[in-house]
Tab-separated table of C-alpha atoms in Angstrom:
chain	number	residue	atom	x	y	z
A	17	UNK	CA	0.076	-0.141	0.110
A	18	UNK	CA	1.881	3.143	-1.300
A	19	UNK	CA	0.288	6.550	-2.290
A	20	UNK	CA	2.858	7.047	-4.587
A	21	UNK	CA	1.440	3.915	-6.464
A	22	UNK	CA	-2.042	5.166	-6.343
A	23	UNK	CA	-3.355	4.016	-3.077
A	24	UNK	CA	-5.611	6.529	-1.440
A	25	UNK	CA	-6.890	7.254	2.237
A	26	UNK	CA	-10.193	5.249	3.005
A	27	UNK	CA	-10.636	5.868	6.490
A	28	UNK	CA	-9.572	8.512	9.137
A	29	UNK	CA	-9.675	7.503	12.753
A	30	UNK	CA	-7.904	9.844	15.494
A	31	UNK	CA	-7.996	10.666	19.003
A	32	UNK	CA	-7.168	13.817	21.026
A	33	UNK	CA	-5.603	13.020	24.388
A	34	UNK	CA	-4.281	14.339	27.588
A	35	UNK	CA	-2.294	12.073	29.734
A	36	UNK	CA	-4.559	9.171	30.339
A	37	UNK	CA	-7.809	11.124	28.971
A	38	UNK	CA	-9.434	10.878	25.696
A	39	UNK	CA	-10.720	14.494	24.995
A	40	UNK	CA	-11.864	14.220	21.415
A	41	UNK	CA	-12.254	11.682	18.537
A	42	UNK	CA	-12.650	12.113	14.992
A	43	UNK	CA	-13.430	8.891	12.807
A	44	UNK	CA	-15.016	8.849	9.234
A	45	UNK	CA	-14.836	6.565	6.129
A	46	UNK	CA	-13.457	8.434	3.044
A	47	UNK	CA	-14.517	7.686	-0.560
A	48	UNK	CA	-11.008	7.263	-2.181
A	49	UNK	CA	-12.559	7.612	-5.495
A	50	UNK	CA	-10.674	4.570	-6.909
A	51	UNK	CA	-11.153	1.002	-6.296
A	52	UNK	CA	-9.765	-0.347	-3.004
A	53	UNK	CA	-6.707	-2.520	-3.567
A	54	UNK	CA	-7.354	-6.271	-2.682
A	55	UNK	CA	-4.704	-6.315	-0.178
A	56	UNK	CA	-6.115	-3.423	1.678
A	57	UNK	CA	-9.709	-4.936	1.598
A	58	UNK	CA	-8.224	-8.366	2.855
A	59	UNK	CA	-6.649	-6.194	5.685
A	60	UNK	CA	-9.316	-3.812	6.904
A	61	UNK	CA	-12.497	-5.535	5.675
A	62	UNK	CA	-13.869	-2.191	4.247
A	63	UNK	CA	-16.208	-2.768	1.261
A	64	UNK	CA	-16.173	-0.297	-1.943
A	65	UNK	CA	-19.768	-0.397	-1.439
A	66	UNK	CA	-19.396	1.375	1.904
A	67	UNK	CA	-16.685	3.697	0.627
A	68	UNK	CA	-18.953	4.932	-2.398
A	69	UNK	CA	-21.514	6.696	-0.106
A	70	UNK	CA	-18.651	8.222	2.235
A	71	UNK	CA	-17.440	11.824	2.098
A	72	UNK	CA	-14.457	12.588	0.018
A	73	UNK	CA	-11.011	13.666	1.606
A	74	UNK	CA	-11.704	17.097	0.275
A	75	UNK	CA	-14.785	17.432	2.219
A	76	UNK	CA	-13.600	16.522	5.555
A	77	UNK	CA	-9.807	18.372	5.048
A	78	UNK	CA	-10.714	21.302	6.962
A	79	UNK	CA	-12.140	19.301	9.990
A	80	UNK	CA	-9.179	16.879	9.834
A	81	UNK	CA	-6.653	19.757	10.102
A	82	UNK	CA	-8.713	21.654	12.642
A	83	UNK	CA	-8.724	18.646	14.840
A	84	UNK	CA	-4.990	17.804	14.438
A	85	UNK	CA	-3.960	21.570	14.714
A	86	UNK	CA	-0.523	21.955	16.121
A	87	UNK	CA	-0.745	18.684	18.470
A	88	UNK	CA	1.934	16.265	18.117
A	89	UNK	CA	1.007	13.069	16.524
A	90	UNK	CA	1.493	9.805	18.062
A	91	UNK	CA	1.108	6.587	15.667
A	92	UNK	CA	2.144	3.179	15.069
A	93	UNK	CA	4.461	3.392	11.760
A	94	UNK	CA	3.656	7.000	12.149
A	95	UNK	CA	5.272	7.926	8.922
A	96	UNK	CA	2.898	5.388	7.009
A	97	UNK	CA	-0.149	7.331	8.053
A	98	UNK	CA	1.180	10.810	7.727
A	99	UNK	CA	2.653	9.797	4.265
A	100	UNK	CA	-1.038	8.984	3.317
A	101	UNK	CA	-2.314	12.009	4.676
A	102	UNK	CA	0.344	14.239	3.258
A	103	UNK	CA	-0.226	12.588	-0.367
A	104	UNK	CA	-3.955	13.591	-0.083
A	105	UNK	CA	-3.062	16.903	0.803
A	106	UNK	CA	-0.641	17.336	-2.111
A	107	UNK	CA	-3.227	16.009	-4.490
A	108	UNK	CA	-5.419	18.995	-3.329
A	109	UNK	CA	-2.632	21.466	-3.364
A	110	UNK	CA	-2.692	22.006	0.425
A	111	UNK	CA	0.584	22.343	2.468
A	112	UNK	CA	1.618	18.931	4.135
A	113	UNK	CA	1.350	18.407	8.027
A	114	UNK	CA	4.495	18.837	9.645
A	115	UNK	CA	3.626	18.530	13.491
A	116	UNK	CA	5.923	16.891	15.824
A	117	UNK	CA	5.504	12.933	15.661
A	118	UNK	CA	6.390	9.840	17.717
A	119	UNK	CA	6.551	6.497	16.380
A	120	UNK	CA	5.177	3.878	18.624
A	121	UNK	CA	6.356	1.115	16.680
A	122	UNK	CA	10.161	2.329	17.281
A	123	UNK	CA	9.392	2.416	21.192
A	124	UNK	CA	8.036	-1.049	20.893
A	125	UNK	CA	11.294	-2.243	18.918
A	126	UNK	CA	13.382	-0.875	21.970
A	127	UNK	CA	11.567	-2.057	24.945
A	128	UNK	CA	10.304	-5.355	23.685
A	129	UNK	CA	13.602	-6.526	22.005
A	130	UNK	CA	12.337	-10.298	22.547
A	131	UNK	CA	9.674	-10.136	20.027
A	132	UNK	CA	9.788	-11.628	16.625
A	133	UNK	CA	7.106	-9.603	15.199
A	134	UNK	CA	6.097	-6.263	15.880
A	135	UNK	CA	2.359	-5.642	14.374
A	136	UNK	CA	0.313	-3.488	16.569
A	137	UNK	CA	-1.731	-6.589	17.555
A	138	UNK	CA	1.325	-8.451	18.432
A	139	UNK	CA	2.758	-5.994	20.523
A	140	UNK	CA	-0.716	-5.187	22.095
A	141	UNK	CA	-0.954	-8.901	23.175
A	142	UNK	CA	2.531	-8.588	24.593
A	143	UNK	CA	1.533	-5.776	26.684
A	144	UNK	CA	-1.846	-7.118	27.500
A	145	UNK	CA	-3.642	-4.434	25.652
A	146	UNK	CA	-7.054	-4.949	24.303
A	147	UNK	CA	-7.307	-4.722	20.647
A	148	UNK	CA	-11.037	-4.268	19.565
A	149	UNK	CA	-11.104	-4.212	15.498
A	150	UNK	CA	-7.521	-4.796	14.271
A	151	UNK	CA	-6.890	-2.683	11.110
A	152	UNK	CA	-9.359	-0.122	11.594
A	153	UNK	CA	-8.358	3.671	11.851
A	154	UNK	CA	-10.131	4.837	15.038
A	155	UNK	CA	-9.795	1.307	16.901
A	156	UNK	CA	-5.961	1.508	15.853
A	157	UNK	CA	-5.708	4.962	17.014
A	158	UNK	CA	-7.185	3.894	20.414
A	159	UNK	CA	-4.835	0.638	20.572
A	160	UNK	CA	-2.025	2.832	19.816
A	161	UNK	CA	-2.351	5.194	22.378
A	162	UNK	CA	-2.984	2.384	25.282
A	163	UNK	CA	0.255	0.627	23.611
A	164	UNK	CA	2.196	3.944	23.854
A	165	UNK	CA	1.167	4.420	27.697
A	166	UNK	CA	2.105	0.671	28.641
A	167	UNK	CA	5.368	1.335	26.983
A	168	UNK	CA	5.778	4.661	28.409
A	169	UNK	CA	5.466	3.295	31.717
A	170	UNK	CA	8.147	0.701	31.135
A	171	UNK	CA	10.508	3.211	29.671
A	172	UNK	CA	10.067	5.722	32.658
A	173	UNK	CA	10.669	2.898	35.261
A	174	UNK	CA	14.378	3.023	33.464
A	175	UNK	CA	14.565	6.764	32.916
A	176	UNK	CA	11.621	9.433	33.830
A	177	UNK	CA	11.037	10.923	30.100
A	178	UNK	CA	8.224	13.144	29.171
A	179	UNK	CA	6.527	13.030	25.876
A	180	UNK	CA	8.694	16.131	24.526
A	181	UNK	CA	11.952	13.829	25.539
A	182	UNK	CA	10.608	10.881	23.725
A	183	UNK	CA	9.869	13.040	20.834
A	184	UNK	CA	13.489	14.418	21.030
A	185	UNK	CA	14.687	10.990	20.767
A	186	UNK	CA	11.938	9.397	18.286
A	187	UNK	CA	10.542	12.430	16.682
A	188	UNK	CA	11.136	14.758	13.768
A	189	UNK	CA	10.473	18.485	13.678
A	190	UNK	CA	11.425	18.535	9.840
A	191	UNK	CA	9.183	15.534	8.228
A	192	UNK	CA	7.496	12.714	9.592
A	193	UNK	CA	9.248	10.476	7.171
A	194	UNK	CA	12.489	11.141	8.378
A	195	UNK	CA	11.691	9.218	11.565
A	196	UNK	CA	12.720	6.127	10.274
A	197	UNK	CA	16.142	7.823	9.411
A	198	UNK	CA	16.740	8.660	13.153
A	199	UNK	CA	18.371	6.089	15.129
A	200	UNK	CA	16.204	6.656	18.289
A	201	UNK	CA	16.172	3.134	19.443
A	202	UNK	CA	19.653	3.349	21.280
A	203	UNK	CA	19.300	6.424	23.224
A	204	UNK	CA	16.009	5.329	24.915
């Protein structure tokens, strides 16, 4: 699934949090205006028929950008998600988002070194975090936040790090796609 090869956003799911509290939610299907790839349909279970009546990305962009604002973005393989959103923004001749971002996948690889697979579901299982619907945007956002809280707790037993300090080690001020180039794993 690569936006540069024509894959498009078909669902948005975000939660706005403060410490342990969910303050707000944003969730919607998006009509990608192209037939969904079979691999995507197999993973998320969303049918083209469901998407055909969903709003277009351009109809939800202002609401999405207002929801995100200048908040830091927490995600699991976050450069993947931001890459898709930025591709949609580019198609609409809009400015890319460049919020601070922390990749929970990187945190998991550093803290849970013994795992053989690092899918969100595998990491959640290892941490006893409930997974309600894997590969659905809103549910994955909730799972990612709960995994982040567990990983942060494990990290803070070793070092007392704030979100900003985690960001400094695993985030990117420049571009979210640079997260994968940073070697934050040895610094936590």
